[in-house]
Coordinates of C-alpha atoms and ligand atoms in Angstrom, one line a residue:
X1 CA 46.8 -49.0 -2.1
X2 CA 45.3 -49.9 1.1
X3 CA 44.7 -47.3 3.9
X4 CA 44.9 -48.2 7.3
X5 CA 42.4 -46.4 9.9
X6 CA 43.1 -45.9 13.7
X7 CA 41.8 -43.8 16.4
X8 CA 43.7 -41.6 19.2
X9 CA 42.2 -39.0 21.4
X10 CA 45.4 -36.9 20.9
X11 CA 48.2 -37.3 18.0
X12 CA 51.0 -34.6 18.1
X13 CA 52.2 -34.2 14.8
X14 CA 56.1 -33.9 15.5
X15 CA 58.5 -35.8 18.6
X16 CA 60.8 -32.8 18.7
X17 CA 61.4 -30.8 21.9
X18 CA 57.8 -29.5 21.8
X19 CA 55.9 -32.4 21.0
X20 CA 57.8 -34.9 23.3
X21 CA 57.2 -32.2 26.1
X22 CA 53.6 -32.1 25.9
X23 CA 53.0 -36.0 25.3
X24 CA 54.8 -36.0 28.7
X25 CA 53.0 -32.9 30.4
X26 CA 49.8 -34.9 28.8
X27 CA 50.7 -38.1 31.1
X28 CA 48.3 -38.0 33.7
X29 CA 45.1 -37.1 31.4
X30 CA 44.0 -40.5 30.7
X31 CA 44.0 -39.8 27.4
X32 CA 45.1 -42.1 24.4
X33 CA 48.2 -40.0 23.1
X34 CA 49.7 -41.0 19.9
X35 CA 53.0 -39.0 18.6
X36 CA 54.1 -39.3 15.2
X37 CA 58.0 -38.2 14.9
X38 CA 59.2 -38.1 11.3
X39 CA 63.2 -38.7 12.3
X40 CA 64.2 -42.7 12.8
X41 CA 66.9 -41.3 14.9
X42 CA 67.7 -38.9 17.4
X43 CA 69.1 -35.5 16.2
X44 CA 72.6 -35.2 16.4
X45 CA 72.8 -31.2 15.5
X46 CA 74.8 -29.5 17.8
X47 CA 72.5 -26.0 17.9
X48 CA 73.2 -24.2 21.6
X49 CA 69.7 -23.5 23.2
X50 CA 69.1 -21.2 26.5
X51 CA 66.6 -22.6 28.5
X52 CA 65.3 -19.9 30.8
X53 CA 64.6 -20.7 34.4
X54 CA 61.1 -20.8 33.8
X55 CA 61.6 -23.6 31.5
X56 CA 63.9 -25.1 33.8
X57 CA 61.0 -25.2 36.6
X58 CA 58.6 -26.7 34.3
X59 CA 61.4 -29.3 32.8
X60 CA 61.3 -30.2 36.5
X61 CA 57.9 -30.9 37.1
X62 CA 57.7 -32.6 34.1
X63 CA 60.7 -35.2 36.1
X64 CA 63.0 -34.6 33.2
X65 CA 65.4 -32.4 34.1
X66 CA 67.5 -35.1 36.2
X67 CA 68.3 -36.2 32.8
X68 CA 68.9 -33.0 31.6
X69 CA 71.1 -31.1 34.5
X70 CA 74.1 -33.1 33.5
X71 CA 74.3 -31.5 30.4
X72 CA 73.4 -28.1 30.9
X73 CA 75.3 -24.8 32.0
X74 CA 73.9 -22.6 34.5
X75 CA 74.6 -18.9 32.6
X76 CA 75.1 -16.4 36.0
X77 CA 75.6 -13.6 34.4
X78 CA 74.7 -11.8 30.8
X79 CA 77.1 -9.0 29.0
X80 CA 75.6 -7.3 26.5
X81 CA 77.4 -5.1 24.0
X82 CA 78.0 -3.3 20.5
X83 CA 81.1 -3.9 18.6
X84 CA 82.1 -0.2 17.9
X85 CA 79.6 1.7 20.1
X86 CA 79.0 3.0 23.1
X87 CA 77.0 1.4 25.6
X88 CA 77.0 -1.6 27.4
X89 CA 74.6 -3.7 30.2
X90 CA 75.4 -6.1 33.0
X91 CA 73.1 -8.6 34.3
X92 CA 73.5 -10.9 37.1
X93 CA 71.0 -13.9 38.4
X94 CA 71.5 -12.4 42.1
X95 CA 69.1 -9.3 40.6
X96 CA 66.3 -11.6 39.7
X97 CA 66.7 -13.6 42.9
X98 CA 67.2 -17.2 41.1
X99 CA 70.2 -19.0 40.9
X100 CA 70.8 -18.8 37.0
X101 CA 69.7 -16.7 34.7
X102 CA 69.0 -19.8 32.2
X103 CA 70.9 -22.9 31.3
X104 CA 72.8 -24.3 28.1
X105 CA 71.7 -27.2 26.7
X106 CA 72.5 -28.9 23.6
X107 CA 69.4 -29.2 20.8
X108 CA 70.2 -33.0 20.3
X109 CA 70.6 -33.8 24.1
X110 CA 67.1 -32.1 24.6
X111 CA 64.9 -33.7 22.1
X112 CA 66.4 -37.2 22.7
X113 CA 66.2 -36.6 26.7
X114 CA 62.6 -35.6 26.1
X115 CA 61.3 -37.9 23.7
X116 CA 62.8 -40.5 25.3
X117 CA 60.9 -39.5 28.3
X118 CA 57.7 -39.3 26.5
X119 CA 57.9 -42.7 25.1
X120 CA 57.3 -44.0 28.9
X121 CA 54.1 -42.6 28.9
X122 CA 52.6 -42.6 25.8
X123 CA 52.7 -44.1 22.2
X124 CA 55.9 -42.5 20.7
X125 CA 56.4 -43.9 16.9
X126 CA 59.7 -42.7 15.1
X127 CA 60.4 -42.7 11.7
X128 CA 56.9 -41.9 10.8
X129 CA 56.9 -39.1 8.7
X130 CA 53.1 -37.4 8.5
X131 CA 52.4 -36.6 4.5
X132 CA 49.0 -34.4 5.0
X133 CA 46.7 -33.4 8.0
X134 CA 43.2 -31.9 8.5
X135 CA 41.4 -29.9 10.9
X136 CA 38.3 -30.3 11.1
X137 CA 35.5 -32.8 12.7
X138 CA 37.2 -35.3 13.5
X139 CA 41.2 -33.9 12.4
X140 CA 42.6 -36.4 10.3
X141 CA 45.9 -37.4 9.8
X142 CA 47.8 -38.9 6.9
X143 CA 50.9 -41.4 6.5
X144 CA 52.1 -42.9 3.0
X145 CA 54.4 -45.3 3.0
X146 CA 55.5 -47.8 -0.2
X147 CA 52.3 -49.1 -0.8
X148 CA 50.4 -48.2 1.8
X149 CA 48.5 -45.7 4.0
X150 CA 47.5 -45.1 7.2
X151 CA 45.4 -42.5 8.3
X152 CA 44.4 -41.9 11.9
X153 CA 41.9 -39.5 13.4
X154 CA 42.0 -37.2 16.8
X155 CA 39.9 -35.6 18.9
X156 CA 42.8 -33.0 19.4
X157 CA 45.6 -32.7 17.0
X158 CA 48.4 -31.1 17.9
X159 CA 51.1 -29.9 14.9
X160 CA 54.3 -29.5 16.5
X161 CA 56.2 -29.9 12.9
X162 CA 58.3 -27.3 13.3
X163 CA 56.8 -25.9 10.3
X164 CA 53.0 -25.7 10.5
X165 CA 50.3 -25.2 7.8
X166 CA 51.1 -23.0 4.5
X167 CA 49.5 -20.0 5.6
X168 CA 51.6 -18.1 7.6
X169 CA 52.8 -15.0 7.8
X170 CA 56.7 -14.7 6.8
X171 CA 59.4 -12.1 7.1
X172 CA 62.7 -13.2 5.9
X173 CA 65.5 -11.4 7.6
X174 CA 68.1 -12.2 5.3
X175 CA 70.2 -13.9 7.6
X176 CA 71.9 -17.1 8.9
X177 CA 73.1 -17.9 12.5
X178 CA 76.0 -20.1 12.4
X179 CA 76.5 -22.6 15.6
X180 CA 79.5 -24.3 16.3
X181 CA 81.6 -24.9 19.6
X182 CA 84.5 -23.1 19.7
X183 CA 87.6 -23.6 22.2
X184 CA 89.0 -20.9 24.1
X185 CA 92.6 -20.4 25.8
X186 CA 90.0 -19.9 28.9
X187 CA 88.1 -22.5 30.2
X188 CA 84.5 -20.8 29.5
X189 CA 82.5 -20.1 33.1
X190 CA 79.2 -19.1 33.8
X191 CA 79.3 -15.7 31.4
X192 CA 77.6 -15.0 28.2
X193 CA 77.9 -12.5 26.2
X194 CA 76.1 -11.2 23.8
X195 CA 77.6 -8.9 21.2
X196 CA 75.7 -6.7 18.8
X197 CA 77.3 -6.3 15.2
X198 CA 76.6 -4.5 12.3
X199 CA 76.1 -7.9 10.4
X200 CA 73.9 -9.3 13.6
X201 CA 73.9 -10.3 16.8
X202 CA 77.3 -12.7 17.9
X203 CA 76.4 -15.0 21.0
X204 CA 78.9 -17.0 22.9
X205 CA 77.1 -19.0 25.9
X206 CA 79.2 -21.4 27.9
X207 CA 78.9 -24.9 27.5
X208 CA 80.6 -27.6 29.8
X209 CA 83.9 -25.1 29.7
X210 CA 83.8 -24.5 25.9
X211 CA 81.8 -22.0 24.2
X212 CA 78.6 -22.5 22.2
X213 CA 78.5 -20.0 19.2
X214 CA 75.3 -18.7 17.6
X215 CA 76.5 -15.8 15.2
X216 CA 73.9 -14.3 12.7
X217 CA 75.4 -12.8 9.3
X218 CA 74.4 -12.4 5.6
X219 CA 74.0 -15.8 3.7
X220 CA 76.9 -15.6 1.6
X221 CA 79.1 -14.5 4.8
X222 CA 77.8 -17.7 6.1
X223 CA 78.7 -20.2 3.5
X224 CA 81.9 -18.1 3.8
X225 CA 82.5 -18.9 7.5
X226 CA 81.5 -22.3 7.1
X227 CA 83.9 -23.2 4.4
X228 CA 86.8 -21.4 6.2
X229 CA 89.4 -24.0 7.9
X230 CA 89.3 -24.2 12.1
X231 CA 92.3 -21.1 12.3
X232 CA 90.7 -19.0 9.7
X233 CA 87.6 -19.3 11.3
X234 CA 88.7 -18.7 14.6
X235 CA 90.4 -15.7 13.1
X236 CA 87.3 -13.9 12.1
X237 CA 85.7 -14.8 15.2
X238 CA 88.1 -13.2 16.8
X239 CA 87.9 -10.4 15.0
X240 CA 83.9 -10.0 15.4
X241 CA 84.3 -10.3 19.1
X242 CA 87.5 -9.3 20.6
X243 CA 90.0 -10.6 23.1
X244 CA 87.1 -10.3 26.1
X245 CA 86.6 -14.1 26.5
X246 CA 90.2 -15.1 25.7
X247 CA 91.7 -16.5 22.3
X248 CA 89.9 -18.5 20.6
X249 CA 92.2 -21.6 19.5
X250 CA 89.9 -24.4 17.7
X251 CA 86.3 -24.8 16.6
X252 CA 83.9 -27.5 15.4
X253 CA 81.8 -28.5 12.4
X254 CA 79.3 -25.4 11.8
X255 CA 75.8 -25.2 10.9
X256 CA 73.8 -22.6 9.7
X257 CA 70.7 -22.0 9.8
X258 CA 68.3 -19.5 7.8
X259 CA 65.8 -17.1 10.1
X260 CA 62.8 -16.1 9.6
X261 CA 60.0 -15.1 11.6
X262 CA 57.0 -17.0 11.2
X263 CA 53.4 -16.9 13.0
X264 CA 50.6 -19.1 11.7
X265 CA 47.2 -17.6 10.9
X266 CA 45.2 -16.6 14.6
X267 CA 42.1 -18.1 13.4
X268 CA 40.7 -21.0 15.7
X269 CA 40.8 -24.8 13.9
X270 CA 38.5 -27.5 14.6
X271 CA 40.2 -30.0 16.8
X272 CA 43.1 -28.9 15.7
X273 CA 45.9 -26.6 17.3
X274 CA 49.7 -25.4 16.6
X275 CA 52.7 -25.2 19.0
X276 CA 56.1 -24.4 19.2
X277 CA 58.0 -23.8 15.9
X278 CA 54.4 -24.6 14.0
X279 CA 52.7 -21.8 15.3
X280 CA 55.7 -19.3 15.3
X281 CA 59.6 -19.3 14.8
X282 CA 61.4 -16.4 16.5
X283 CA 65.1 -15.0 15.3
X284 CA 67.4 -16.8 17.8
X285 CA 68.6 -13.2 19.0
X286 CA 66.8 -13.3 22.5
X287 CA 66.6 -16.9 22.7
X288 CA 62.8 -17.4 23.2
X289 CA 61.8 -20.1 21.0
X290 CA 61.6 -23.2 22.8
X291 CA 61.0 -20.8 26.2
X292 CA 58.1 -19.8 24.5
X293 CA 56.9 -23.1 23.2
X294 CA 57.0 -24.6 26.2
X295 CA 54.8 -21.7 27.5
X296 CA 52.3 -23.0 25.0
X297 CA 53.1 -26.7 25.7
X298 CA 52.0 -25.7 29.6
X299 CA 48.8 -23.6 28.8
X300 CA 47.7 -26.8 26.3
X301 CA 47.9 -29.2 28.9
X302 CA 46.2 -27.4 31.5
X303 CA 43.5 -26.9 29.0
X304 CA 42.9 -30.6 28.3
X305 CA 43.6 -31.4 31.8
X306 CA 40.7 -28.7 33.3
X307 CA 38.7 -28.4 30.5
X308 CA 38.0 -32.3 29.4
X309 CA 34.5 -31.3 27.8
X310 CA 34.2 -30.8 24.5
X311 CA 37.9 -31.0 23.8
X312 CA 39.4 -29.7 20.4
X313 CA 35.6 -28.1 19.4
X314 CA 36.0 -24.7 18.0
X315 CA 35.4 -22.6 21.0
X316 CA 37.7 -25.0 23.1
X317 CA 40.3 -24.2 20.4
X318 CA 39.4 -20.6 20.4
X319 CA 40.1 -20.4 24.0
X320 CA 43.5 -22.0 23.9
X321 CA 44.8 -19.1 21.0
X322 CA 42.9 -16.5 23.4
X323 CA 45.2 -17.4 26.0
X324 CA 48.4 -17.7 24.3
X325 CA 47.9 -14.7 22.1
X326 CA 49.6 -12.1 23.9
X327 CA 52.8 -13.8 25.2
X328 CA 53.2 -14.8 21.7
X329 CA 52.9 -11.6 19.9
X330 CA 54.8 -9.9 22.5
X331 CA 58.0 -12.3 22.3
X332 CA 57.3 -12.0 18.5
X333 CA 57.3 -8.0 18.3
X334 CA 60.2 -8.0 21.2
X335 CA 62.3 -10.0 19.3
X336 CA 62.1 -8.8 15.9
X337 CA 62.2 -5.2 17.5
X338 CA 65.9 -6.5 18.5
X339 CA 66.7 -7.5 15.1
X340 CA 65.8 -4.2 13.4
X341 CA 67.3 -2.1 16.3
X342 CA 70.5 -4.0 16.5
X343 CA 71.4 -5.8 13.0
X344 CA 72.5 -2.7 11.1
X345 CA 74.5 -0.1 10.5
X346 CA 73.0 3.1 10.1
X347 CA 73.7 5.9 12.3
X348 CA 71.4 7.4 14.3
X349 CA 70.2 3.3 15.1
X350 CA 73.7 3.0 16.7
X351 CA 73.1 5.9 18.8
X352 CA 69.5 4.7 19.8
X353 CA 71.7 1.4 20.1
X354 CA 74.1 2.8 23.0
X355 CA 71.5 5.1 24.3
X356 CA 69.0 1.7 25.0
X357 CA 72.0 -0.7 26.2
X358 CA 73.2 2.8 28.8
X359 CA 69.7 3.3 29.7
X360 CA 69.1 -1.1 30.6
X361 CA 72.2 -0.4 32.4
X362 CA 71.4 2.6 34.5
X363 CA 67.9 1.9 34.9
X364 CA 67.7 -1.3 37.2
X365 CA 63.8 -1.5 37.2
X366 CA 63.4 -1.1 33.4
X367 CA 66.2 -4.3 33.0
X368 CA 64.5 -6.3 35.7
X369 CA 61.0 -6.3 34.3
X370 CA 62.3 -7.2 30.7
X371 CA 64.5 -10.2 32.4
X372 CA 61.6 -11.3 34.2
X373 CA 60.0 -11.5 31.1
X374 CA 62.3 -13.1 29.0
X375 CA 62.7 -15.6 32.0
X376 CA 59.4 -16.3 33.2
X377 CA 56.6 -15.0 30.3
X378 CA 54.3 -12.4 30.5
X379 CA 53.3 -13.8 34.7
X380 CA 57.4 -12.5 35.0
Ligands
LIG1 C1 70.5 -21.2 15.7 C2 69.3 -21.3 16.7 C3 69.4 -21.0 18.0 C4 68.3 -21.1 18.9 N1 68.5 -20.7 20.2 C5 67.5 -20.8 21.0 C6 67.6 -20.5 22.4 O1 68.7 -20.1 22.8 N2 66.6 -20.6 23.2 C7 65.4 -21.0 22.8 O2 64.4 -21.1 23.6 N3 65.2 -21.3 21.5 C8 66.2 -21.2 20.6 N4 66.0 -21.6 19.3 C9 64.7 -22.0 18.8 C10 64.4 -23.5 19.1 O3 65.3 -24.3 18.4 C11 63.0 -23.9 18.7 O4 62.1 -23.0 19.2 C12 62.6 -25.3 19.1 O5 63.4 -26.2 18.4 C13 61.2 -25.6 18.7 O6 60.8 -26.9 19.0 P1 59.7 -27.6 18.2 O7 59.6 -29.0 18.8 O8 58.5 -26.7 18.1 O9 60.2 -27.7 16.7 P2 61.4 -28.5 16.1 O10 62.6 -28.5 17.0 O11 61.6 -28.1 14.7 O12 60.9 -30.0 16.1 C14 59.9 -30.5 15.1 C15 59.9 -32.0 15.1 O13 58.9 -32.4 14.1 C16 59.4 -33.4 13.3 N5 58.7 -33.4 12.0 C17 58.8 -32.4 11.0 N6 58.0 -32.7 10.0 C18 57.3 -33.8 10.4 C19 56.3 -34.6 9.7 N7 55.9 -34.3 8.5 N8 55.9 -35.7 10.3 C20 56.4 -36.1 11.6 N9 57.3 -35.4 12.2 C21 57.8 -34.2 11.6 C22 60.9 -33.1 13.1 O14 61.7 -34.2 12.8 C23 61.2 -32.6 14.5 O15 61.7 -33.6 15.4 C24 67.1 -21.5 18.4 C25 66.9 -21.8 17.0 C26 68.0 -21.7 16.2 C27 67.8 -22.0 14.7

């Protein structure tokens, strides 16, 4: 076998949404960046993601959101709500002073938008799937391929895998959120809803005047809903979330997906760093995921930008996790805080349930810092 060495000053470890996003915020370093994508082809998933309008700003400066704005449905207003309890909140983009509250966008139209964006401006390879990687000095990455392997080394490497290293930290929630779009007798508008079940949370987002589904429930009800035929499904849809958004008439292929919550080990790594998905995955209940990645994606790149010397050593790297530390574990704790409060059935939780939605909707400060938040990070 013959291996194959090369040298880049960066390689991101991953062309999805993340990666692609800081290979393009990375443009005007004058750095060498390499990205190594595993897929040959562009996702076609459909998977419904709310891009906040902090994203939305940075999407801009990045110059990719004329590619994007197309494809993407300003969300005006949010209701929240519990099937079979008490209590309900209302919020509108007029209370936050910005024109949307966040936009829809389509998982497959992102990543390909993106990464064809960052192929422009630096060295984009698809279908190059990385087998092994190591931090230290230099980080080395690995490729096999029939016969052959390449390895290259960085001076930063960035995993954006989606995945990360094998020591995280995991907590299974025992769910799945199925995704599909789903048809209504209305033409959707600039509403979403978000409905709290006993099973999980059940969010309908409008998307180009049909509605983009994200429903967590138990595994098996899962495979269930996704066997169903279009009318059965639609049926128990229906059922889950009532008559508020009109009757639902046909749906598409479903996916589901399992959720966990997964944050890689804090330590610092020579030359090495974790983003996006890699460093945590959120449950999609507040959906922060990609809001909060590219959070990371902008602190990175200011870092490489401002702080050229000694890039990727240990205390560079150091600084980087100091600096994303708290938005992180807040979003992490915030979300999985929802999950607990909201996906069950127990009693006094359903009265703590109304009691929190009644209070977000009498108390305007209180629901205006946690939007800001959830729109704009922990500078919201
Ligand atoms: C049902 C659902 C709904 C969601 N809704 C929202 C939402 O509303 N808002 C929000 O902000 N977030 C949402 N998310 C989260 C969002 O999808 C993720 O945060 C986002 O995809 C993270 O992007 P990423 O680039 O870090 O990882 P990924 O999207 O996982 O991309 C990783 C990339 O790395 C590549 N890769 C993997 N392994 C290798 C390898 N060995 N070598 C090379 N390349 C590799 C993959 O092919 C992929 O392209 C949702 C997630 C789910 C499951």
């Amino acid at each position: 076998m013959s291996t194959a060495a090369d040298t880049a000053d960066v390689v991101i470890v991953g062309g999805g949404p993340a990666g692609s996003a800081l290979a393009l915020a990375l443009a005007g370093a004058q750095r060498r960046v390499l990205v190594l994508e595993a897929r040959a082809a562009a996702s076609t998933e459909y998977r419904p993601l709310a891009l906040s309008h902090g994203s939305r700003l940075f999407l801009q400066r990045l110059g990719v959101w004329p590619q994007l704005s197309a494809a993407a449905t300003p969300i005006r207003r949010i209701h929240v709500s519990q099937r079979g309890g008490f209590g309900r909140s209302q919020l509108e983009a007029g209370e936050l002073a910005v024109p949307a509250l966040g936009y829809v966008i389509d998982y497959g139209l992102l990543s390909a938008a993106l990464a064809q964006a960052a192929a422009q401006v630096a060295d984009y390879r698809s279908g190059v799937s990385v087998s092994d990687w190591t931090a230290g000095e230099p980080a080395l990455v690995s490729v096999e391929r029939v016969g052959a392997a390449q390895q290259w080394s960085a001076e930063l490497l960035v995993i954006a895998d989606g995945s990360g290293a094998a020591d995280v930290k995991t907590v299974d929630y025992g769910q799945c959120a199925v995704t599909a779009r789903v048809t209504c007798d209305q033409a959707a508008g600039d509403i979403a809803y978000e409905r709290f079940t006993p099973e999980g949370p059940l969010a309908l987002l409008p998307d180009r005047g049909q509605w983009a589904l994200v429903w967590t429930v138990a595994p098996a009800r899962a495979q269930q809903l996704c066997e169903l035929d279009d009318a059965g499904f639609c049926a128990e849809l229906q059922q889950a979330f009532g008559r508020r958004a009109g009757r639902f008439t046909a749906v598409s292929h479903r996916a589901s997906h399992p959720l966990q919550l997964r944050r890689s080990a804090r330590q610092a790594l020579q030359h090495t760093v974790l983003i996006g998905n890699a460093a945590q995955t959120l449950h999609p209940v507040a959906g922060q995921g990609f809001n909060l990645a590219l959070r990371d994606v902008a602190v990175l790149a200011r870092q490489v930008l401002e702080e050229p010397q000694e890039l990727g050593s240990l205390r560079w790297t150091a600084r980087y996790l100091a600096a994303r530390e708290s938005d992180r574990s807040t979003m992490a704790g915030f979300t999985h805080g929802l999950v607990r409060l909201f996906s069950n059935d127990i009693a006094p939780l359903a009265a703590a349930r109304g009691t929190t939605l009644s209070m977000l909707g009498s108390l305007p400060p209180l629901k205006k810092f946690l939007a800001r938040r959830m729109t704009f990070g922990p500078r919201g």
